[in-house]
Amino acid sequence: MNKLEVKNLRQQFAISRRGGKKAYVKAVDDVSFYVRDGETLGLVGESGCGKTTLGKTILHLIRPVSGDVLFNGRSLGGMSKEELRRERLKMQIVYQDPYGSLNARMSVGAMLQEPLLYHKLCKRGESHIKVEELLRRVGLRPFHAHRYPHEFSGGQRQRIAIARALAVNPEFIVCDEPVSALDVSVQSQILNLFADLKDELGLTYLFISHDLSVVRHISDRIGVMYLGKIVEIADEADLFDKQLHPYTQALFAAMPVPEAGAQISDAILKGNPSSPIDTISGCRFHERCNFCEARCKQEEPTLKDAGGGHMVACHRVV
C-alpha cells in the first residue's frame, strides 16, 4: 500500500523583470512518484533543483499550482481548510537548521507542550508526562524540558526538533536535509535515531539530502531530481549498482573515493544548469549531457521503467 502518491505536481513562483513583465520560476515541474507505507524514499540533487520546495508543496505548506497529493488514498487538494488541518497532523517536517526551526524565546518543554494542547491531544495536567516521554524517545533527559535552544548543541537541537515532530503522532515525515548542518559523528547518531523511530513507530519518510552516502544509509529507494524534475528513481541497491541517467552518473562520479590511486570517472558535468525561468525545450539536461542527440533537444523524456522498477527519464535508455 502507498502511504503517499504525488501526481503531476507543479510549483512556481512569480518574479518581476524589467518593464514590469512577470516571469515564473518553475521550482517543481510535473513531478510524480509514490512512497510505500513504512518506506524511506531518499531524494537527492544539487542545490536549487527544487527538493525542499517539493517537500513543502507535498505537505501543502505551499499550495501547488497544479497536480495532486494523495495521502492514505485521500486527495489533499480536495480537502477543506479544516480537513487539511486535521490530516496534516499525520504529516510533519524536520528542517535543516535545528536552531532556526526552534523558538529561542520558548523553553523546550513549552515548545513540545504547544502542539499537544493546541490539538487537544492530552490534558494540560498530563502534558508534562508526554513531554518527558518525547524527550526520552529522542535520547534526551526530562530535565532538558526547562532549558532553552541556545543551551544545546546542534545535535541536541535536532533531537528536540524531531521530538516536536513526533508530538502529534505522525505517520509521514519530510526530513529536509536534517543532518547536513551537523558534525559527521553526530550525523550518524541522528540517522540511527531516524532508523530506530521508523521501526518503533512504523513511520514513513521522504528523506531529502545532497549527500549520497547519507541517503544510502537510510533509504529503501532513491529518487534523483534535476531542475524541478525527477530524472531517475530506483531501489537503493539497484541505483548504487547501476546509474542509468547521465546526471545520476555525474552525481556518483563526484562522490569522494577514500582509496589511494582510485580512477577518476569521466562522467563530469559541463556548463551550468539551465534557467528555471526560461526552461529550454526538450530534455532540460541536454546542454550538459555528453550523450545529447537531436531528439533530446526537441522532445522532453518522460519517466519510464527500464526494468525491475528502475525508472529513468532519458531517450538513450528507454
PDB file of C-alpha atoms in Angstrom:
ATOM      1  CA  MET A   1       0.000   0.000   0.000  1.00  0.00           C
ATOM      2  CA  ASN A   2       1.198   3.505  -0.830  1.00  0.00           C
ATOM      3  CA  LYS A   3       1.304   5.990   2.020  1.00  0.00           C
ATOM      4  CA  LEU A   4       1.825   8.913  -0.363  1.00  0.00           C
ATOM      5  CA  GLU A   5       1.180   9.450  -4.083  1.00  0.00           C
ATOM      6  CA  VAL A   6       2.344  12.570  -5.903  1.00  0.00           C
ATOM      7  CA  LYS A   7       0.659  13.143  -9.254  1.00  0.00           C
ATOM      8  CA  ASN A   8       1.886  15.689 -11.811  1.00  0.00           C
ATOM      9  CA  LEU A   9       2.752  18.189  -9.088  1.00  0.00           C
ATOM     10  CA  ARG A  10       3.796  21.697 -10.169  1.00  0.00           C
ATOM     11  CA  GLN A  11       5.016  24.654  -8.127  1.00  0.00           C
ATOM     12  CA  GLN A  12       6.135  28.009  -9.456  1.00  0.00           C
ATOM     13  CA  PHE A  13       6.902  31.469  -8.099  1.00  0.00           C
ATOM     14  CA  ALA A  14       6.270  34.784  -9.834  1.00  0.00           C
ATOM     15  CA  ILE A  15       9.151  37.231 -10.202  1.00  0.00           C
ATOM     16  CA  SER A  16       9.296  40.676 -11.814  1.00  0.00           C
ATOM     17  CA  ARG A  17      11.517  41.609 -14.713  1.00  0.00           C
ATOM     18  CA  ARG A  18      12.438  44.968 -16.142  1.00  0.00           C
ATOM     19  CA  GLY A  19       9.453  46.674 -17.662  1.00  0.00           C
ATOM     20  CA  GLY A  20       7.095  45.118 -15.145  1.00  0.00           C
ATOM     21  CA  LYS A  21       6.737  41.874 -17.082  1.00  0.00           C
ATOM     22  CA  LYS A  22       6.181  38.833 -14.885  1.00  0.00           C
ATOM     23  CA  ALA A  23       8.124  35.628 -15.195  1.00  0.00           C
ATOM     24  CA  TYR A  24       7.841  32.382 -13.263  1.00  0.00           C
ATOM     25  CA  VAL A  25      10.439  30.190 -11.579  1.00  0.00           C
ATOM     26  CA  LYS A  26       9.360  26.598 -12.208  1.00  0.00           C
ATOM     27  CA  ALA A  27      10.649  25.046  -8.997  1.00  0.00           C
ATOM     28  CA  VAL A  28       8.688  21.791  -9.310  1.00  0.00           C
ATOM     29  CA  ASP A  29       7.559  20.817 -12.784  1.00  0.00           C
ATOM     30  CA  ASP A  30       5.224  17.856 -13.368  1.00  0.00           C
ATOM     31  CA  VAL A  31       6.619  15.537 -10.676  1.00  0.00           C
ATOM     32  CA  SER A  32       5.044  12.138  -9.996  1.00  0.00           C
ATOM     33  CA  PHE A  33       6.135   9.368  -7.617  1.00  0.00           C
ATOM     34  CA  TYR A  34       4.899   7.304  -4.678  1.00  0.00           C
ATOM     35  CA  VAL A  35       6.150   6.345  -1.220  1.00  0.00           C
ATOM     36  CA  ARG A  36       5.098   2.982   0.179  1.00  0.00           C
ATOM     37  CA  ASP A  37       3.809   2.603   3.725  1.00  0.00           C
ATOM     38  CA  GLY A  38       6.788   2.210   6.098  1.00  0.00           C
ATOM     39  CA  GLU A  39       9.323   3.080   3.397  1.00  0.00           C
ATOM     40  CA  THR A  40      12.076   5.690   3.315  1.00  0.00           C
ATOM     41  CA  LEU A  41      12.370   7.394  -0.064  1.00  0.00           C
ATOM     42  CA  GLY A  42      15.594   9.354  -0.410  1.00  0.00           C
ATOM     43  CA  LEU A  43      15.633  12.413  -2.667  1.00  0.00           C
ATOM     44  CA  VAL A  44      18.945  13.772  -3.930  1.00  0.00           C
ATOM     45  CA  GLY A  45      20.049  16.509  -6.309  1.00  0.00           C
ATOM     46  CA  GLU A  46      22.218  19.606  -6.438  1.00  0.00           C
ATOM     47  CA  SER A  47      21.285  22.822  -4.624  1.00  0.00           C
ATOM     48  CA  GLY A  48      18.426  24.699  -6.256  1.00  0.00           C
ATOM     49  CA  CYS A  49      16.891  21.700  -8.004  1.00  0.00           C
ATOM     50  CA  GLY A  50      13.621  22.022  -6.060  1.00  0.00           C
ATOM     51  CA  LYS A  51      13.954  19.318  -3.382  1.00  0.00           C
ATOM     52  CA  THR A  52      12.869  21.474  -0.433  1.00  0.00           C
ATOM     53  CA  THR A  53      10.092  23.162  -2.412  1.00  0.00           C
ATOM     54  CA  LEU A  54       8.796  19.724  -3.387  1.00  0.00           C
ATOM     55  CA  GLY A  55       8.706  18.653   0.277  1.00  0.00           C
ATOM     56  CA  LYS A  56       6.826  21.773   1.355  1.00  0.00           C
ATOM     57  CA  THR A  57       4.392  21.508  -1.546  1.00  0.00           C
ATOM     58  CA  ILE A  58       3.623  17.870  -0.709  1.00  0.00           C
ATOM     59  CA  LEU A  59       2.644  18.963   2.816  1.00  0.00           C
ATOM     60  CA  HIS A  60       0.667  21.895   1.354  1.00  0.00           C
ATOM     61  CA  LEU A  61       2.730  24.355   3.364  1.00  0.00           C
ATOM     62  CA  ILE A  62       2.829  25.927  -0.103  1.00  0.00           C
ATOM     63  CA  ARG A  63      -0.263  25.264  -2.187  1.00  0.00           C
ATOM     64  CA  PRO A  64       0.593  23.563  -5.504  1.00  0.00           C
ATOM     65  CA  VAL A  65      -0.110  25.332  -8.773  1.00  0.00           C
ATOM     66  CA  SER A  66      -1.468  22.094 -10.216  1.00  0.00           C
ATOM     67  CA  GLY A  67      -1.340  18.359  -9.659  1.00  0.00           C
ATOM     68  CA  ASP A  68      -2.422  16.414  -6.611  1.00  0.00           C
ATOM     69  CA  VAL A  69      -1.087  14.687  -3.498  1.00  0.00           C
ATOM     70  CA  LEU A  70      -2.830  11.599  -2.159  1.00  0.00           C
ATOM     71  CA  PHE A  71      -2.182  10.677   1.467  1.00  0.00           C
ATOM     72  CA  ASN A  72      -3.559   7.295   2.525  1.00  0.00           C
ATOM     73  CA  GLY A  73      -5.572   7.382  -0.696  1.00  0.00           C
ATOM     74  CA  ARG A  74      -7.218  10.747   0.063  1.00  0.00           C
ATOM     75  CA  SER A  75      -6.611  13.834  -2.058  1.00  0.00           C
ATOM     76  CA  LEU A  76      -5.221  16.753  -0.051  1.00  0.00           C
ATOM     77  CA  GLY A  77      -6.224  19.179  -2.793  1.00  0.00           C
ATOM     78  CA  GLY A  78      -9.887  18.334  -2.407  1.00  0.00           C
ATOM     79  CA  MET A  79      -9.992  18.911   1.352  1.00  0.00           C
ATOM     80  CA  SER A  80     -11.407  21.918   3.142  1.00  0.00           C
ATOM     81  CA  LYS A  81      -9.117  24.024   5.305  1.00  0.00           C
ATOM     82  CA  GLU A  82     -10.309  22.262   8.472  1.00  0.00           C
ATOM     83  CA  GLU A  83      -9.985  18.791   6.926  1.00  0.00           C
ATOM     84  CA  LEU A  84      -6.476  19.579   5.756  1.00  0.00           C
ATOM     85  CA  ARG A  85      -5.520  20.856   9.218  1.00  0.00           C
ATOM     86  CA  ARG A  86      -6.620  17.574  10.775  1.00  0.00           C
ATOM     87  CA  GLU A  87      -4.981  15.438   8.107  1.00  0.00           C
ATOM     88  CA  ARG A  88      -1.703  17.325   8.369  1.00  0.00           C
ATOM     89  CA  LEU A  89      -1.338  16.180  11.969  1.00  0.00           C
ATOM     90  CA  LYS A  90      -0.232  12.903  10.388  1.00  0.00           C
ATOM     91  CA  MET A  91       2.317  14.684   8.168  1.00  0.00           C
ATOM     92  CA  GLN A  92       5.239  16.542   9.741  1.00  0.00           C
ATOM     93  CA  ILE A  93       8.568  18.055   8.711  1.00  0.00           C
ATOM     94  CA  VAL A  94      12.046  18.243  10.257  1.00  0.00           C
ATOM     95  CA  TYR A  95      14.036  21.177   8.876  1.00  0.00           C
ATOM     96  CA  GLN A  96      17.707  21.509   8.000  1.00  0.00           C
ATOM     97  CA  ASP A  97      18.627  24.182  10.558  1.00  0.00           C
ATOM     98  CA  PRO A  98      17.871  22.864  14.059  1.00  0.00           C
ATOM     99  CA  TYR A  99      18.382  26.298  15.639  1.00  0.00           C
ATOM    100  CA  GLY A 100      16.376  28.345  13.156  1.00  0.00           C
ATOM    101  CA  SER A 101      13.423  25.949  13.395  1.00  0.00           C
ATOM    102  CA  LEU A 102      13.123  26.343  17.181  1.00  0.00           C
ATOM    103  CA  ASN A 103      11.677  29.328  19.039  1.00  0.00           C
ATOM    104  CA  ALA A 104      14.568  30.870  21.001  1.00  0.00           C
ATOM    105  CA  ARG A 105      12.113  32.524  23.443  1.00  0.00           C
ATOM    106  CA  MET A 106      10.423  29.277  24.490  1.00  0.00           C
ATOM    107  CA  SER A 107      11.731  26.508  26.699  1.00  0.00           C
ATOM    108  CA  VAL A 108      11.899  23.028  25.233  1.00  0.00           C
ATOM    109  CA  GLY A 109       9.017  21.902  27.435  1.00  0.00           C
ATOM    110  CA  ALA A 110       6.807  24.781  26.271  1.00  0.00           C
ATOM    111  CA  MET A 111       7.588  24.041  22.611  1.00  0.00           C
ATOM    112  CA  LEU A 112       6.653  20.393  22.991  1.00  0.00           C
ATOM    113  CA  GLN A 113       3.532  21.158  25.026  1.00  0.00           C
ATOM    114  CA  GLU A 114       2.215  23.667  22.480  1.00  0.00           C
ATOM    115  CA  PRO A 115       1.065  21.198  19.756  1.00  0.00           C
ATOM    116  CA  LEU A 116      -0.241  18.784  22.392  1.00  0.00           C
ATOM    117  CA  LEU A 117      -2.504  21.397  23.951  1.00  0.00           C
ATOM    118  CA  TYR A 118      -3.455  23.185  20.724  1.00  0.00           C
ATOM    119  CA  HIS A 119      -4.657  19.960  19.101  1.00  0.00           C
ATOM    120  CA  LYS A 120      -6.116  18.675  22.403  1.00  0.00           C
ATOM    121  CA  LEU A 121      -4.031  15.512  22.331  1.00  0.00           C
ATOM    122  CA  CYS A 122      -3.793  15.436  26.131  1.00  0.00           C
ATOM    123  CA  LYS A 123      -4.983  17.368  29.152  1.00  0.00           C
ATOM    124  CA  ARG A 124      -2.895  20.259  30.458  1.00  0.00           C
ATOM    125  CA  GLY A 125      -2.132  18.428  33.683  1.00  0.00           C
ATOM    126  CA  GLU A 126      -0.806  15.416  31.741  1.00  0.00           C
ATOM    127  CA  SER A 127       1.235  17.314  29.151  1.00  0.00           C
ATOM    128  CA  HIS A 128       4.469  17.259  31.192  1.00  0.00           C
ATOM    129  CA  ILE A 129       4.342  13.441  31.257  1.00  0.00           C
ATOM    130  CA  LYS A 130       4.017  13.359  27.459  1.00  0.00           C
ATOM    131  CA  VAL A 131       6.915  15.847  27.131  1.00  0.00           C
ATOM    132  CA  GLU A 132       9.139  13.629  29.259  1.00  0.00           C
ATOM    133  CA  GLU A 133       8.241  10.626  27.092  1.00  0.00           C
ATOM    134  CA  LEU A 134       9.094  12.537  23.920  1.00  0.00           C
ATOM    135  CA  LEU A 135      12.460  13.668  25.282  1.00  0.00           C
ATOM    136  CA  ARG A 136      13.398  10.147  26.349  1.00  0.00           C
ATOM    137  CA  ARG A 137      12.367   8.768  22.956  1.00  0.00           C
ATOM    138  CA  VAL A 138      14.841  11.027  21.146  1.00  0.00           C
ATOM    139  CA  GLY A 139      17.692  10.386  23.604  1.00  0.00           C
ATOM    140  CA  LEU A 140      17.350  13.410  25.900  1.00  0.00           C
ATOM    141  CA  ARG A 141      16.566  13.674  29.626  1.00  0.00           C
ATOM    142  CA  PRO A 142      13.414  15.066  31.309  1.00  0.00           C
ATOM    143  CA  PHE A 143      15.307  17.974  32.902  1.00  0.00           C
ATOM    144  CA  HIS A 144      16.118  19.280  29.416  1.00  0.00           C
ATOM    145  CA  ALA A 145      12.498  20.476  29.229  1.00  0.00           C
ATOM    146  CA  HIS A 146      13.429  23.515  31.362  1.00  0.00           C
ATOM    147  CA  ARG A 147      16.246  24.682  29.082  1.00  0.00           C
ATOM    148  CA  TYR A 148      16.249  26.920  26.012  1.00  0.00           C
ATOM    149  CA  PRO A 149      17.567  26.181  22.481  1.00  0.00           C
ATOM    150  CA  HIS A 150      20.815  28.166  22.921  1.00  0.00           C
ATOM    151  CA  GLU A 151      21.802  25.845  25.779  1.00  0.00           C
ATOM    152  CA  PHE A 152      22.040  22.803  23.475  1.00  0.00           C
ATOM    153  CA  SER A 153      24.465  21.531  20.849  1.00  0.00           C
ATOM    154  CA  GLY A 154      23.409  21.229  17.205  1.00  0.00           C
ATOM    155  CA  GLY A 155      22.724  17.513  17.515  1.00  0.00           C
ATOM    156  CA  GLN A 156      20.636  18.000  20.658  1.00  0.00           C
ATOM    157  CA  ARG A 157      18.618  20.749  18.963  1.00  0.00           C
ATOM    158  CA  GLN A 158      17.852  18.425  16.077  1.00  0.00           C
ATOM    159  CA  ARG A 159      16.683  15.803  18.576  1.00  0.00           C
ATOM    160  CA  ILE A 160      14.321  18.438  20.015  1.00  0.00           C
ATOM    161  CA  ALA A 161      13.032  19.231  16.517  1.00  0.00           C
ATOM    162  CA  ILE A 162      12.400  15.526  15.940  1.00  0.00           C
ATOM    163  CA  ALA A 163      10.589  15.272  19.294  1.00  0.00           C
ATOM    164  CA  ARG A 164       8.361  18.190  18.295  1.00  0.00           C
ATOM    165  CA  ALA A 165       7.501  16.445  15.003  1.00  0.00           C
ATOM    166  CA  LEU A 166       6.642  13.260  16.922  1.00  0.00           C
ATOM    167  CA  ALA A 167       4.417  15.089  19.413  1.00  0.00           C
ATOM    168  CA  VAL A 168       1.301  14.806  17.222  1.00  0.00           C
ATOM    169  CA  ASN A 169       1.828  11.087  16.407  1.00  0.00           C
ATOM    170  CA  PRO A 170       2.574  11.481  12.685  1.00  0.00           C
ATOM    171  CA  GLU A 171       2.628   8.717  10.088  1.00  0.00           C
ATOM    172  CA  PHE A 172       4.760  10.520   7.479  1.00  0.00           C
ATOM    173  CA  ILE A 173       7.703  12.890   7.974  1.00  0.00           C
ATOM    174  CA  VAL A 174       9.546  15.014   5.422  1.00  0.00           C
ATOM    175  CA  CYS A 175      13.179  15.147   6.540  1.00  0.00           C
ATOM    176  CA  ASP A 176      14.644  18.216   4.823  1.00  0.00           C
ATOM    177  CA  GLU A 177      18.431  17.722   4.979  1.00  0.00           C
ATOM    178  CA  PRO A 178      18.182  17.107   8.740  1.00  0.00           C
ATOM    179  CA  VAL A 179      21.858  16.176   9.232  1.00  0.00           C
ATOM    180  CA  SER A 180      23.671  18.467   6.771  1.00  0.00           C
ATOM    181  CA  ALA A 181      24.364  21.129   9.443  1.00  0.00           C
ATOM    182  CA  LEU A 182      25.816  18.601  11.909  1.00  0.00           C
ATOM    183  CA  ASP A 183      29.271  17.138  12.512  1.00  0.00           C
ATOM    184  CA  VAL A 184      29.895  13.782  10.860  1.00  0.00           C
ATOM    185  CA  SER A 185      29.944  11.875  14.149  1.00  0.00           C
ATOM    186  CA  VAL A 186      26.640  13.451  15.181  1.00  0.00           C
ATOM    187  CA  GLN A 187      25.135  12.778  11.754  1.00  0.00           C
ATOM    188  CA  SER A 188      25.424   9.032  12.293  1.00  0.00           C
ATOM    189  CA  GLN A 189      23.673   9.299  15.679  1.00  0.00           C
ATOM    190  CA  ILE A 190      20.742  11.236  14.212  1.00  0.00           C
ATOM    191  CA  LEU A 191      20.465   8.867  11.239  1.00  0.00           C
ATOM    192  CA  ASN A 192      20.368   5.903  13.620  1.00  0.00           C
ATOM    193  CA  LEU A 193      17.682   7.698  15.643  1.00  0.00           C
ATOM    194  CA  PHE A 194      15.578   8.159  12.490  1.00  0.00           C
ATOM    195  CA  ALA A 195      16.003   4.459  11.680  1.00  0.00           C
ATOM    196  CA  ASP A 196      15.038   3.379  15.209  1.00  0.00           C
ATOM    197  CA  LEU A 197      11.956   5.620  15.236  1.00  0.00           C
ATOM    198  CA  LYS A 198      10.883   4.232  11.881  1.00  0.00           C
ATOM    199  CA  ASP A 199      10.985   0.681  13.245  1.00  0.00           C
ATOM    200  CA  GLU A 200       9.373   1.535  16.582  1.00  0.00           C
ATOM    201  CA  LEU A 201       6.580   3.791  15.318  1.00  0.00           C
ATOM    202  CA  GLY A 202       6.070   2.487  11.768  1.00  0.00           C
ATOM    203  CA  LEU A 203       6.949   5.853  10.217  1.00  0.00           C
ATOM    204  CA  THR A 204       7.293   6.680   6.526  1.00  0.00           C
ATOM    205  CA  TYR A 205       9.971   9.178   5.422  1.00  0.00           C
ATOM    206  CA  LEU A 206      10.757  11.392   2.476  1.00  0.00           C
ATOM    207  CA  PHE A 207      14.444  11.998   3.211  1.00  0.00           C
ATOM    208  CA  ILE A 208      15.888  14.967   1.312  1.00  0.00           C
ATOM    209  CA  SER A 209      19.660  15.307   1.087  1.00  0.00           C
ATOM    210  CA  HIS A 210      22.518  16.298  -1.219  1.00  0.00           C
ATOM    211  CA  ASP A 211      24.783  13.644   0.327  1.00  0.00           C
ATOM    212  CA  LEU A 212      24.583  10.282  -1.430  1.00  0.00           C
ATOM    213  CA  SER A 213      26.325   8.417   1.392  1.00  0.00           C
ATOM    214  CA  VAL A 214      23.740   9.690   3.891  1.00  0.00           C
ATOM    215  CA  VAL A 215      20.842   8.749   1.626  1.00  0.00           C
ATOM    216  CA  ARG A 216      22.313   5.299   1.024  1.00  0.00           C
ATOM    217  CA  HIS A 217      22.484   4.658   4.775  1.00  0.00           C
ATOM    218  CA  ILE A 218      18.804   5.280   5.429  1.00  0.00           C
ATOM    219  CA  SER A 219      16.817   4.875   2.177  1.00  0.00           C
ATOM    220  CA  ASP A 220      14.904   1.949   0.706  1.00  0.00           C
ATOM    221  CA  ARG A 221      14.548   3.705  -2.644  1.00  0.00           C
ATOM    222  CA  ILE A 222      16.234   6.815  -4.027  1.00  0.00           C
ATOM    223  CA  GLY A 223      14.962   9.479  -6.410  1.00  0.00           C
ATOM    224  CA  VAL A 224      17.237  11.876  -8.289  1.00  0.00           C
ATOM    225  CA  MET A 225      15.983  15.386  -9.011  1.00  0.00           C
ATOM    226  CA  TYR A 226      17.291  17.854 -11.594  1.00  0.00           C
ATOM    227  CA  LEU A 227      15.901  21.329 -12.249  1.00  0.00           C
ATOM    228  CA  GLY A 228      12.415  20.602 -10.927  1.00  0.00           C
ATOM    229  CA  LYS A 229      12.122  17.109 -12.426  1.00  0.00           C
ATOM    230  CA  ILE A 230      12.604  13.552 -11.162  1.00  0.00           C
ATOM    231  CA  VAL A 231      15.041  12.038 -13.671  1.00  0.00           C
ATOM    232  CA  GLU A 232      15.642   8.644 -12.057  1.00  0.00           C
ATOM    233  CA  ILE A 233      14.225   6.578  -9.227  1.00  0.00           C
ATOM    234  CA  ALA A 234      15.136   3.051  -8.143  1.00  0.00           C
ATOM    235  CA  ASP A 235      15.819   0.751  -5.207  1.00  0.00           C
ATOM    236  CA  GLU A 236      18.876   1.854  -3.212  1.00  0.00           C
ATOM    237  CA  ALA A 237      20.962  -1.215  -4.126  1.00  0.00           C
ATOM    238  CA  ASP A 238      19.920  -1.025  -7.783  1.00  0.00           C
ATOM    239  CA  LEU A 239      20.806   2.656  -8.106  1.00  0.00           C
ATOM    240  CA  PHE A 240      24.195   2.274  -6.447  1.00  0.00           C
ATOM    241  CA  ASP A 241      24.940  -0.737  -8.640  1.00  0.00           C
ATOM    242  CA  LYS A 242      23.993   0.947 -11.921  1.00  0.00           C
ATOM    243  CA  GLN A 243      23.080   4.546 -12.687  1.00  0.00           C
ATOM    244  CA  LEU A 244      21.186   4.996 -15.960  1.00  0.00           C
ATOM    245  CA  HIS A 245      20.674   8.747 -16.307  1.00  0.00           C
ATOM    246  CA  PRO A 246      23.752  10.812 -17.280  1.00  0.00           C
ATOM    247  CA  TYR A 247      23.050  13.288 -14.478  1.00  0.00           C
ATOM    248  CA  THR A 248      22.894  10.498 -11.890  1.00  0.00           C
ATOM    249  CA  GLN A 249      26.173   9.138 -13.262  1.00  0.00           C
ATOM    250  CA  ALA A 250      27.758  12.571 -12.796  1.00  0.00           C
ATOM    251  CA  LEU A 251      26.470  12.801  -9.218  1.00  0.00           C
ATOM    252  CA  PHE A 252      28.002   9.445  -8.350  1.00  0.00           C
ATOM    253  CA  ALA A 253      31.250  10.381 -10.098  1.00  0.00           C
ATOM    254  CA  ALA A 254      31.504  13.404  -7.791  1.00  0.00           C
ATOM    255  CA  MET A 255      31.426  11.233  -4.665  1.00  0.00           C
ATOM    256  CA  PRO A 256      34.823  11.191  -2.914  1.00  0.00           C
ATOM    257  CA  VAL A 257      36.553   7.806  -3.114  1.00  0.00           C
ATOM    258  CA  PRO A 258      38.660   7.063   0.018  1.00  0.00           C
ATOM    259  CA  GLU A 259      41.208   4.966  -1.868  1.00  0.00           C
ATOM    260  CA  ALA A 260      44.692   5.919  -2.991  1.00  0.00           C
ATOM    261  CA  GLY A 261      45.065   5.830  -6.752  1.00  0.00           C
ATOM    262  CA  ALA A 262      41.329   5.443  -7.376  1.00  0.00           C
ATOM    263  CA  GLN A 263      40.371   6.001 -11.010  1.00  0.00           C
ATOM    264  CA  ILE A 264      38.503   9.245 -11.668  1.00  0.00           C
ATOM    265  CA  SER A 265      35.286   8.859 -13.659  1.00  0.00           C
ATOM    266  CA  ASP A 266      34.876  10.723 -16.926  1.00  0.00           C
ATOM    267  CA  ALA A 267      31.187  11.455 -16.166  1.00  0.00           C
ATOM    268  CA  ILE A 268      31.949  15.080 -15.330  1.00  0.00           C
ATOM    269  CA  LEU A 269      29.310  17.750 -15.831  1.00  0.00           C
ATOM    270  CA  LYS A 270      30.000  20.624 -18.195  1.00  0.00           C
ATOM    271  CA  GLY A 271      28.477  24.090 -18.076  1.00  0.00           C
ATOM    272  CA  ASN A 272      25.840  25.300 -15.635  1.00  0.00           C
ATOM    273  CA  PRO A 273      22.213  24.299 -15.055  1.00  0.00           C
ATOM    274  CA  SER A 274      19.655  25.885 -17.357  1.00  0.00           C
ATOM    275  CA  SER A 275      17.466  28.656 -16.016  1.00  0.00           C
ATOM    276  CA  PRO A 276      14.376  27.503 -14.097  1.00  0.00           C
ATOM    277  CA  ILE A 277      12.650  30.595 -15.519  1.00  0.00           C
ATOM    278  CA  ASP A 278      13.212  30.222 -19.256  1.00  0.00           C
ATOM    279  CA  THR A 279      13.276  26.442 -19.457  1.00  0.00           C
ATOM    280  CA  ILE A 280      14.779  25.013 -22.610  1.00  0.00           C
ATOM    281  CA  SER A 281      12.887  22.760 -24.997  1.00  0.00           C
ATOM    282  CA  GLY A 282      13.413  19.029 -24.923  1.00  0.00           C
ATOM    283  CA  CYS A 283      15.368  17.428 -22.098  1.00  0.00           C
ATOM    284  CA  ARG A 284      16.416  20.143 -19.677  1.00  0.00           C
ATOM    285  CA  PHE A 285      19.709  18.345 -19.088  1.00  0.00           C
ATOM    286  CA  HIS A 286      20.743  18.180 -22.752  1.00  0.00           C
ATOM    287  CA  GLU A 287      23.059  21.229 -22.660  1.00  0.00           C
ATOM    288  CA  ARG A 288      25.264  19.482 -20.069  1.00  0.00           C
ATOM    289  CA  CYS A 289      24.920  15.921 -21.336  1.00  0.00           C
ATOM    290  CA  ASN A 290      27.785  14.084 -23.032  1.00  0.00           C
ATOM    291  CA  PHE A 291      25.323  11.849 -24.902  1.00  0.00           C
ATOM    292  CA  CYS A 292      22.975  14.508 -26.283  1.00  0.00           C
ATOM    293  CA  GLU A 293      21.220  13.657 -29.575  1.00  0.00           C
ATOM    294  CA  ALA A 294      18.956  15.688 -31.837  1.00  0.00           C
ATOM    295  CA  ARG A 295      15.873  14.143 -30.240  1.00  0.00           C
ATOM    296  CA  CYS A 296      16.986  15.298 -26.793  1.00  0.00           C
ATOM    297  CA  LYS A 297      16.861  18.943 -27.887  1.00  0.00           C
ATOM    298  CA  GLN A 298      13.294  18.685 -29.160  1.00  0.00           C
ATOM    299  CA  GLU A 299      11.386  16.103 -27.123  1.00  0.00           C
ATOM    300  CA  GLU A 300      11.219  16.023 -23.334  1.00  0.00           C
ATOM    301  CA  PRO A 301      11.705  12.483 -21.988  1.00  0.00           C
ATOM    302  CA  THR A 302       9.172  11.002 -19.587  1.00  0.00           C
ATOM    303  CA  LEU A 303       9.894   8.785 -16.592  1.00  0.00           C
ATOM    304  CA  LYS A 304       9.705   5.171 -17.817  1.00  0.00           C
ATOM    305  CA  ASP A 305      10.514   1.745 -16.393  1.00  0.00           C
ATOM    306  CA  ALA A 306      13.873   0.497 -17.664  1.00  0.00           C
ATOM    307  CA  GLY A 307      13.306  -2.862 -15.979  1.00  0.00           C
ATOM    308  CA  GLY A 308      12.740  -4.092 -12.456  1.00  0.00           C
ATOM    309  CA  GLY A 309      11.049  -0.877 -11.338  1.00  0.00           C
ATOM    310  CA  HIS A 310      14.122   1.224 -12.198  1.00  0.00           C
ATOM    311  CA  MET A 311      12.541   4.415 -13.568  1.00  0.00           C
ATOM    312  CA  VAL A 312      14.518   6.822 -15.730  1.00  0.00           C
ATOM    313  CA  ALA A 313      13.746   9.832 -17.946  1.00  0.00           C
ATOM    314  CA  CYS A 314      16.272   9.511 -20.768  1.00  0.00           C
ATOM    315  CA  HIS A 315      15.818   8.863 -24.504  1.00  0.00           C
ATOM    316  CA  ARG A 316      19.105   6.971 -24.645  1.00  0.00           C
ATOM    317  CA  VAL A 317      17.947   4.387 -22.095  1.00  0.00           C
ATOM    318  CA  VAL A 318      14.227   3.819 -22.787  1.00  0.00           C
TER     319      VAL A 318
END
